[in-house]
Coordinates of C-alpha atoms in Angstrom, one line a residue:
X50 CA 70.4 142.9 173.5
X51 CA 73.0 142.1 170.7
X52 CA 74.3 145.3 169.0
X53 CA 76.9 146.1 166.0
X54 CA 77.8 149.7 165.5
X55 CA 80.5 151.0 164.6
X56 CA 82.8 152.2 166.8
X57 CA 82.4 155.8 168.4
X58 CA 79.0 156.4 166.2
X59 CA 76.2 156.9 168.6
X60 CA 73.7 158.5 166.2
X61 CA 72.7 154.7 164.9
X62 CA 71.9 153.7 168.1
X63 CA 69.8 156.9 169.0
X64 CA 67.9 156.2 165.7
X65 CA 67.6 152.8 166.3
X66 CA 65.6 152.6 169.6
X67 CA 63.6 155.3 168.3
X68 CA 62.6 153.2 165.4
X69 CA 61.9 151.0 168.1
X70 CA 59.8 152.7 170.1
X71 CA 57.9 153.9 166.9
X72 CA 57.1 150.3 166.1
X73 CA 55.7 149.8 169.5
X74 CA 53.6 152.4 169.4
X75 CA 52.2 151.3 166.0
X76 CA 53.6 154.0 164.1
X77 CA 55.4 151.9 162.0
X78 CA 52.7 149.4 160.2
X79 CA 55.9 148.0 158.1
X80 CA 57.8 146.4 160.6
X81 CA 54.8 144.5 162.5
X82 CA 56.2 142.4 165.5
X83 CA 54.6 139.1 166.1
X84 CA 52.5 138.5 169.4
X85 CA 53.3 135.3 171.6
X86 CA 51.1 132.5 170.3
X87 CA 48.9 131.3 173.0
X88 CA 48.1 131.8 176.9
X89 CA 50.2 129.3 179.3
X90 CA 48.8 128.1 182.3
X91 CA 49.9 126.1 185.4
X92 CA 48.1 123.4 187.1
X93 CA 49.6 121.9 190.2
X94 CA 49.0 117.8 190.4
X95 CA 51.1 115.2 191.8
X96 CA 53.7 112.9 191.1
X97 CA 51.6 109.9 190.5
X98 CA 49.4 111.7 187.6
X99 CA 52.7 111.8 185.1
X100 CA 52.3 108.8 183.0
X101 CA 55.9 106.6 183.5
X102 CA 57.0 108.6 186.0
X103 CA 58.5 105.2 187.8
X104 CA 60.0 104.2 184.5
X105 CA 62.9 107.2 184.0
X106 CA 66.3 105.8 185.0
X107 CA 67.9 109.5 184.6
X108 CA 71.0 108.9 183.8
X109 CA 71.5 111.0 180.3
X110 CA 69.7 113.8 181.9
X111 CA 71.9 113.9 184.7
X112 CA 74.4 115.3 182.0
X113 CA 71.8 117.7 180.8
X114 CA 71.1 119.1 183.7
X115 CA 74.4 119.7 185.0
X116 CA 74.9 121.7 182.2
X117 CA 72.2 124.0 182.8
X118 CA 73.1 124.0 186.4
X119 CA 76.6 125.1 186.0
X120 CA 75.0 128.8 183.5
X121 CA 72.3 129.4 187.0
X122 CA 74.9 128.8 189.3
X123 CA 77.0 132.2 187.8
X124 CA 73.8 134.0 187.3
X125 CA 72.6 137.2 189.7
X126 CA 70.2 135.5 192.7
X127 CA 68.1 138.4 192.3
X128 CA 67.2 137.8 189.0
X129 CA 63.7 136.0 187.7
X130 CA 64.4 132.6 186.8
X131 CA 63.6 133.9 183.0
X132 CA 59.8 134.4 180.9
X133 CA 57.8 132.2 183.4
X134 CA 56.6 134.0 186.9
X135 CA 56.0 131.0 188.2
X136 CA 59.4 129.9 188.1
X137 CA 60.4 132.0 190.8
X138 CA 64.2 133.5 191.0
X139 CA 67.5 132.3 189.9
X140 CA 67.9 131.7 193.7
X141 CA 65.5 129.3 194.6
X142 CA 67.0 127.6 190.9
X143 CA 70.7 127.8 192.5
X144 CA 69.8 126.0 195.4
X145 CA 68.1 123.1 193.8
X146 CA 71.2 122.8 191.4
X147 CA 73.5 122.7 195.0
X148 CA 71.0 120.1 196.2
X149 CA 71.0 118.4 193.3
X150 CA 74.9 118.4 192.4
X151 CA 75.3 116.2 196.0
X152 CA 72.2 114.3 195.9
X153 CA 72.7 110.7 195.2
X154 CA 72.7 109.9 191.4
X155 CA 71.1 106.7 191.9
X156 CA 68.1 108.4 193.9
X157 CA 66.9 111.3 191.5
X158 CA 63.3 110.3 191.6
X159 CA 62.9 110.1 195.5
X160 CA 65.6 113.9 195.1
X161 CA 62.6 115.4 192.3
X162 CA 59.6 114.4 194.5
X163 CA 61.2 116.2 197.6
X164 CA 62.4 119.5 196.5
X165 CA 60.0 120.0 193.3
X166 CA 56.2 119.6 192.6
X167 CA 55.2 119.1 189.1
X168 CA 52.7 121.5 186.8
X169 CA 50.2 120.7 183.6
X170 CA 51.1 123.2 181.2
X171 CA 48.3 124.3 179.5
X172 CA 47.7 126.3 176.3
X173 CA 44.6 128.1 176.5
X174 CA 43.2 125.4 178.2
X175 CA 44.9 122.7 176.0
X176 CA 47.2 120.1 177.3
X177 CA 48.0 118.8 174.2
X178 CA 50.4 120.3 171.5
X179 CA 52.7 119.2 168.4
X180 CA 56.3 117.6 169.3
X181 CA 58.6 117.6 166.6
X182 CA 62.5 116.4 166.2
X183 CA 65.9 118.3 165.5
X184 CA 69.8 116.8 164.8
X185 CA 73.5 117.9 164.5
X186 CA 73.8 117.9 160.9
X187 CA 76.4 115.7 159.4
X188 CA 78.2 117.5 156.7
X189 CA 81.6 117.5 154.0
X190 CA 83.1 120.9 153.4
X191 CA 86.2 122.9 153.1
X192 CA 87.8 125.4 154.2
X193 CA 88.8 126.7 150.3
X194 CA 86.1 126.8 146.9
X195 CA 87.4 124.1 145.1
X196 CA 85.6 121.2 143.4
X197 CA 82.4 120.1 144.4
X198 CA 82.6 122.2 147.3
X199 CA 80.7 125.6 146.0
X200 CA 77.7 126.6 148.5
X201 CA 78.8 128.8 151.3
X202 CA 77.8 128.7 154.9
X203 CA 78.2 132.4 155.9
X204 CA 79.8 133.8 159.1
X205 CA 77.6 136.3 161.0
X206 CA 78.6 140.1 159.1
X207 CA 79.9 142.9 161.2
X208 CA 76.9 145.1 159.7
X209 CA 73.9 142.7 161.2
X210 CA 72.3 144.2 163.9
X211 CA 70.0 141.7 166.0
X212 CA 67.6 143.0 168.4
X213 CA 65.6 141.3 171.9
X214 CA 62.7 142.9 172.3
X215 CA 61.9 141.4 175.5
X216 CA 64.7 144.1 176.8
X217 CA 62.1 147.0 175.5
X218 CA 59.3 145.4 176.3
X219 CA 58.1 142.0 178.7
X220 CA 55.2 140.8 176.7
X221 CA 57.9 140.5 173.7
X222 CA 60.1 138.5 175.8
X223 CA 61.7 135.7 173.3
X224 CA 61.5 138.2 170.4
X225 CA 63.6 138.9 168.1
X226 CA 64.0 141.2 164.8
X227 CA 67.4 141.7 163.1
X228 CA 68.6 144.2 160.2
X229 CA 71.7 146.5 159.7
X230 CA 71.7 150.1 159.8
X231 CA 71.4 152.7 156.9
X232 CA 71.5 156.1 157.4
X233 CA 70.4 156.1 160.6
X234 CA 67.6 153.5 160.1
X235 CA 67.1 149.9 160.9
X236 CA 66.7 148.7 157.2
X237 CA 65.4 144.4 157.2
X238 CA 68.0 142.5 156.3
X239 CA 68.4 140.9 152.6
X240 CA 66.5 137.4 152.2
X241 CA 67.8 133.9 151.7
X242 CA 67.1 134.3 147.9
X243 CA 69.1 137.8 148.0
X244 CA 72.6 136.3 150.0
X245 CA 72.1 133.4 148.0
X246 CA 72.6 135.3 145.0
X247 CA 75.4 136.9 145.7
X248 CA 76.0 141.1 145.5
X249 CA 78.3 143.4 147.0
X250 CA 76.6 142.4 150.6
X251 CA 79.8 142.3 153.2
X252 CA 78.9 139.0 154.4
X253 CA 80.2 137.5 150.7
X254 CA 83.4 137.7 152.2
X255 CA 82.8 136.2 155.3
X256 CA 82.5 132.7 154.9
X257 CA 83.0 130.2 157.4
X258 CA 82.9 127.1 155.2
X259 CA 82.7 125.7 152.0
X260 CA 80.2 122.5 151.6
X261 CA 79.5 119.7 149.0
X262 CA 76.0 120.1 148.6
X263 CA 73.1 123.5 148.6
X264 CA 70.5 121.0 150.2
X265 CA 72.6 119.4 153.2
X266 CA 73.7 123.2 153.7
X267 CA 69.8 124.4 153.3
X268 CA 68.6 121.8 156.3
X269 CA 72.0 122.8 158.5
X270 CA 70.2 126.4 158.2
X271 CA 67.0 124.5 159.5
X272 CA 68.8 122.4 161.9
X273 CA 71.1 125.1 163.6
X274 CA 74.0 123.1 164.1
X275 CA 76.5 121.1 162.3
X276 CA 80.2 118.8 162.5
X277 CA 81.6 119.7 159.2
X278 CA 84.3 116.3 157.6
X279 CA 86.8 118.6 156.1
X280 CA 89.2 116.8 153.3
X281 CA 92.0 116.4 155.4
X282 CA 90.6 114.3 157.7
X283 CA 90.0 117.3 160.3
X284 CA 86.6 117.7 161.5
X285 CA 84.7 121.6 162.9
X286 CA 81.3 121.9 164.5
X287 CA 79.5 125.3 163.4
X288 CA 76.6 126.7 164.9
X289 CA 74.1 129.6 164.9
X290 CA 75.4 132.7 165.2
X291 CA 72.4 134.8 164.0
X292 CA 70.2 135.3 161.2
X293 CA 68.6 137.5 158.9
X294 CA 65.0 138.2 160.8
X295 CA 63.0 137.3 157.8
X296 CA 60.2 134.7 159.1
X297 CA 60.9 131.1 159.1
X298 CA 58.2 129.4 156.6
X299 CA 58.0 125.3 156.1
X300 CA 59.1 123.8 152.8
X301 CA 57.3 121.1 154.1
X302 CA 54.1 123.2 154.3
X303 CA 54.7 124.8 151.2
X304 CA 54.9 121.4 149.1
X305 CA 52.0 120.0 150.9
X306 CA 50.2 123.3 149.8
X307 CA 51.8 122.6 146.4
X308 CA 50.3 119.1 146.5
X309 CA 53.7 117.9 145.8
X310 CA 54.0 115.5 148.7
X311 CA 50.6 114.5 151.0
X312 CA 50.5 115.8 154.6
X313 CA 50.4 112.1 155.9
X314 CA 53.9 111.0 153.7
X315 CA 55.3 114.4 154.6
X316 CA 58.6 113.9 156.9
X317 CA 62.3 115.3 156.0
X318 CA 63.5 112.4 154.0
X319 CA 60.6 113.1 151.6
X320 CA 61.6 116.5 151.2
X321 CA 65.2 115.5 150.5
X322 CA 63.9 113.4 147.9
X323 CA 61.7 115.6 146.2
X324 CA 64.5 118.4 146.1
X325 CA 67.0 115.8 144.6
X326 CA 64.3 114.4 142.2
X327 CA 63.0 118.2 140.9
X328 CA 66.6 119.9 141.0
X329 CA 64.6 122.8 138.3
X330 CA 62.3 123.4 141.3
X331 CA 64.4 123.2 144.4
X332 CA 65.9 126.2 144.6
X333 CA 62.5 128.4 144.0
X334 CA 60.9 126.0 146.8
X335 CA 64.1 126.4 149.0
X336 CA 63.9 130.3 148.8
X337 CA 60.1 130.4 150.2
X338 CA 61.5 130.4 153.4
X339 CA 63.8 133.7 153.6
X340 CA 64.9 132.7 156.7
X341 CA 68.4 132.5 156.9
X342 CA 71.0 131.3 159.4
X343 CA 74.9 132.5 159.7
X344 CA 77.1 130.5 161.3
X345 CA 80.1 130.4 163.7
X346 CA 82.6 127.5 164.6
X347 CA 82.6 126.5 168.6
X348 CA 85.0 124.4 170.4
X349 CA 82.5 121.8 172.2
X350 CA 81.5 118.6 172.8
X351 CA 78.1 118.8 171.0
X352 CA 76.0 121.6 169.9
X353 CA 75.2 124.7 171.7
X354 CA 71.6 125.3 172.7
X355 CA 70.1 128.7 173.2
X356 CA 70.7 128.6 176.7
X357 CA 74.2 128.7 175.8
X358 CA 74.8 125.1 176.9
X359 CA 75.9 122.1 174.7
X360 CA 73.0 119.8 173.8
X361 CA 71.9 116.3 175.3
X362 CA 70.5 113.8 173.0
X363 CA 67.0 112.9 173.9
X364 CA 67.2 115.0 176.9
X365 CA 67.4 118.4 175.4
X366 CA 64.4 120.2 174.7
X367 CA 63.6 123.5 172.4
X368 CA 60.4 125.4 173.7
X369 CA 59.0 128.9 172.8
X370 CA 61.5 131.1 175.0
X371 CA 58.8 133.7 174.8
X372 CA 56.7 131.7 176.8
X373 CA 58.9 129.1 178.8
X374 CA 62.3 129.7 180.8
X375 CA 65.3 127.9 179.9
X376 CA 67.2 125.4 182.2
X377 CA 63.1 124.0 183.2
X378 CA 63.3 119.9 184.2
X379 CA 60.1 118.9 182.4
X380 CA 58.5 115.6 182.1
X381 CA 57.3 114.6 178.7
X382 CA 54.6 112.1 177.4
X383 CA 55.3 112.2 173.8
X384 CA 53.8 109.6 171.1
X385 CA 56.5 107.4 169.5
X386 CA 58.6 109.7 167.3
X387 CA 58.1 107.1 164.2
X388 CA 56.4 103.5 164.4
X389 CA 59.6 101.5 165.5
X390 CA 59.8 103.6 168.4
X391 CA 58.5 103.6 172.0
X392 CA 56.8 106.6 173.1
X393 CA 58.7 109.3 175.2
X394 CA 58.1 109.5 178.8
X395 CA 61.1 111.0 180.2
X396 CA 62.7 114.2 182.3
X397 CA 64.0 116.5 179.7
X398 CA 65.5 120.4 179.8
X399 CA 64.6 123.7 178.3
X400 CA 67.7 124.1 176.5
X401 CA 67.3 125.9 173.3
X402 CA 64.4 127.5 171.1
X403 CA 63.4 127.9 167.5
X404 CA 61.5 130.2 164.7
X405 CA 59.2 127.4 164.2
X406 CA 58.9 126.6 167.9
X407 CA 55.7 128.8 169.1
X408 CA 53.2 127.6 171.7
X409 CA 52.6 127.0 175.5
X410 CA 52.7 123.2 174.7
X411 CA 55.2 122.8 171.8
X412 CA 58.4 121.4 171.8
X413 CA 61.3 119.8 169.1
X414 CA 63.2 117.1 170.4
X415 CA 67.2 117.0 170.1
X416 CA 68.4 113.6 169.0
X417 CA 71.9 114.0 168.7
X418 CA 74.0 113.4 165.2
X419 CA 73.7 110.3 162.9
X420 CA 71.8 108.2 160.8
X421 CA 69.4 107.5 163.3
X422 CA 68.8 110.9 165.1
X423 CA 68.4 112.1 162.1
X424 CA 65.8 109.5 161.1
X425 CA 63.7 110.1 164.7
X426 CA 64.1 113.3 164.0
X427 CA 62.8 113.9 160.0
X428 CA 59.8 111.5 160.9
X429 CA 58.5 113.2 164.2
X430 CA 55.5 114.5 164.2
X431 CA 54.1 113.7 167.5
X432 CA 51.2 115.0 169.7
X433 CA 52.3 114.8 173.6
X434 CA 52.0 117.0 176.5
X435 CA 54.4 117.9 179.0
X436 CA 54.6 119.0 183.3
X437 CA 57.2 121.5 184.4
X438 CA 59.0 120.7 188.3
X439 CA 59.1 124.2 189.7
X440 CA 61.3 124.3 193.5
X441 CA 59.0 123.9 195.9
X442 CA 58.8 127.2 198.1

């Protein structure tokens, strides 16, 4: 759990928790906490049931799971490996990362069939679920408000206060809410159509970075990430550093519902489009989702995941951490992410999670940063199912 308090002021954190504890009794109706969506199941099969298992050379996911490997191996043995029982501890995890780290490289499929077994995952009884797409934004900013760059990207404020409820409560695990304190109380934090704006709200002060245009720095929010062109020829690479814990609603959903743009044309370049085509309407549409994301620059490679590793493309997965544990090897069977595409049938990583992400069998794909993650990305809407390899006992 992620607390800011001031320093030597215990009596917000006293009320705090027992706001806390009011809301999960139900006496607070207000401040209702969302349940996790669905009921996951295992099923135990074999190898030879996951469609293209022979196909998988493995050699990006080598550098995604090494990644993940390298956070379990400093974690406490003792611990669960995370939301999924099943999963076992981090120390059963820790020695398939040792075996793994010396197993030969060319040889991972012969290494996966002999130390793991693989598992349906199931959503109250359904194999199949939606598979969507997310990219490293590409962006132009600066460091200073001058010309065209005028829409902020803030930095997380001191006063935000972000709670996991999982640490109150195990069937909230994956669950966050997030305001600042006010006279002893946990008030909701203002909207995106509030910090947009403007006021006398502390983070005005705070930003991080200055960019060239409100819609590029409206999907960044969506997106989570970013590597920021700055005009001196530097570059920076932002990423989430919290958010306001107002619900996350689809723009896309919202202009479908609008009967602005059909269900079946509906992808991120035709919201682009839309926005830069109804410039009156965009910002009213854009507010809809008071969501919104504040930002921190990191010294990495790629983007940072939730796990708190950086990012493989095409091998990094986001799942609904509520229901899934991070750092899982998971075998996908994906439809093509658009129609010039092959399908995906591949060994991916639980890496990182989202608002939008919420299902036993739901996942968004990374692809990486440029043109063409980002078209895979905008265009994915895919129905797929996937297999988790637990260690075998």
């Amino acid at each position: 759990m992620t607390l800011t308090f001031n320093r030597g002021n215990h009596r917000p954190m006293r009320s705090l928790i027992f706001c806390l504890i009011l809301v999960f009794l139900g006496c607070a109706p207000s401040s209702k906490i969302p349940s996790p969506a669905g009921k996951i199941s295992l099923q135990p099969v074999s190898f030879e049931s996951l469609p293209g298992w022979g196909s998988d050379d493995f050699s990006t996911f080598v550098t995604a799971f090494e990644e993940t490997c390298e956070r379990i191996l400093e974690c406490e043995p003792s611990d669960p490996m995370g939301s999924l029982e099943e999963a076992g501890t981090v120390a059963e995890w820790q020695l398939l990362c040792r075996n793994f780290m010396k197993a030969p490289k060319g040889r991972l499929r012969a290494f996966f069939e002999s130390q793991t077994r693989p598992y349906l995952v199931t959503d109250n009884g359904n194999q199949q679920g939606l598979f969507t797409g997310y990219f490293e934004s590409s962006l132009h900013g600066s460091l200073d408000r001058i010309g065209a760059y005028q829409t902020p990207l803030h930095s997380r404020p001191d006063d935000l206060v972000m709670v996991s409820l999982g640490d109150f409560r195990k069937d909230l695990n994956g669950r966050h809410i997030a305001g600042r304190v006010i006279d002893g109380q946990l008030q909701p934090y203002e909207s995106r159509r509030e910090i947009v704006a403007g006021g006398e709200y502390p983070h005005n002060n705070d930003v991080l970075v200055w960019l060239d245009d409100p819609i590029d720095a409206f999907f960044v929010h969506v997106q989570g990430s970013g590597h920021v062109e700055l005009p001196d020829g530097n570059t920076m690479r932002i990423s989430h550093a919290g958010r306001n814990g107002h619900p996350y609603h689809s723009i896309g959903r919202e202009l479908i519902q609008r009967e602005e743009i059909a269900e079946e044309d509906m992808s991120m370049q035709a919201i682009r489009q839309w926005l830069i085509a109804n410039p009156e309407q965009a910002d009213e549409v854009m507010h809809t989702n008071a969501s919104y994301i504040f930002f921190r620059e990191i010294d990495a490679d790629g983007p940072l995941g939730a796990e708190g590793v950086t990012l493989t493309p095409g091998r990094s997965l986001a799942i609904d951490h509520s229901l899934l544990s991070y750092g899982l090897p998971i075998w996908v069977d994906i439809e093509a992410p658009i129609e010039s595409a092959p399908p995906l049938q591949r060994l991916m990583v639980t890496q990182d999670t989202g608002s939008a992400i919420r299902g036993a069998v739901r996942g968004d794909v990374f692809w990486g940063r440029g043109e063409e993650a980002e078209k895979l990305a905008g265009g994915m809407k895919s129905s797929g199912r996937y297999w988790v390899l637990l260690p075998k006992p």
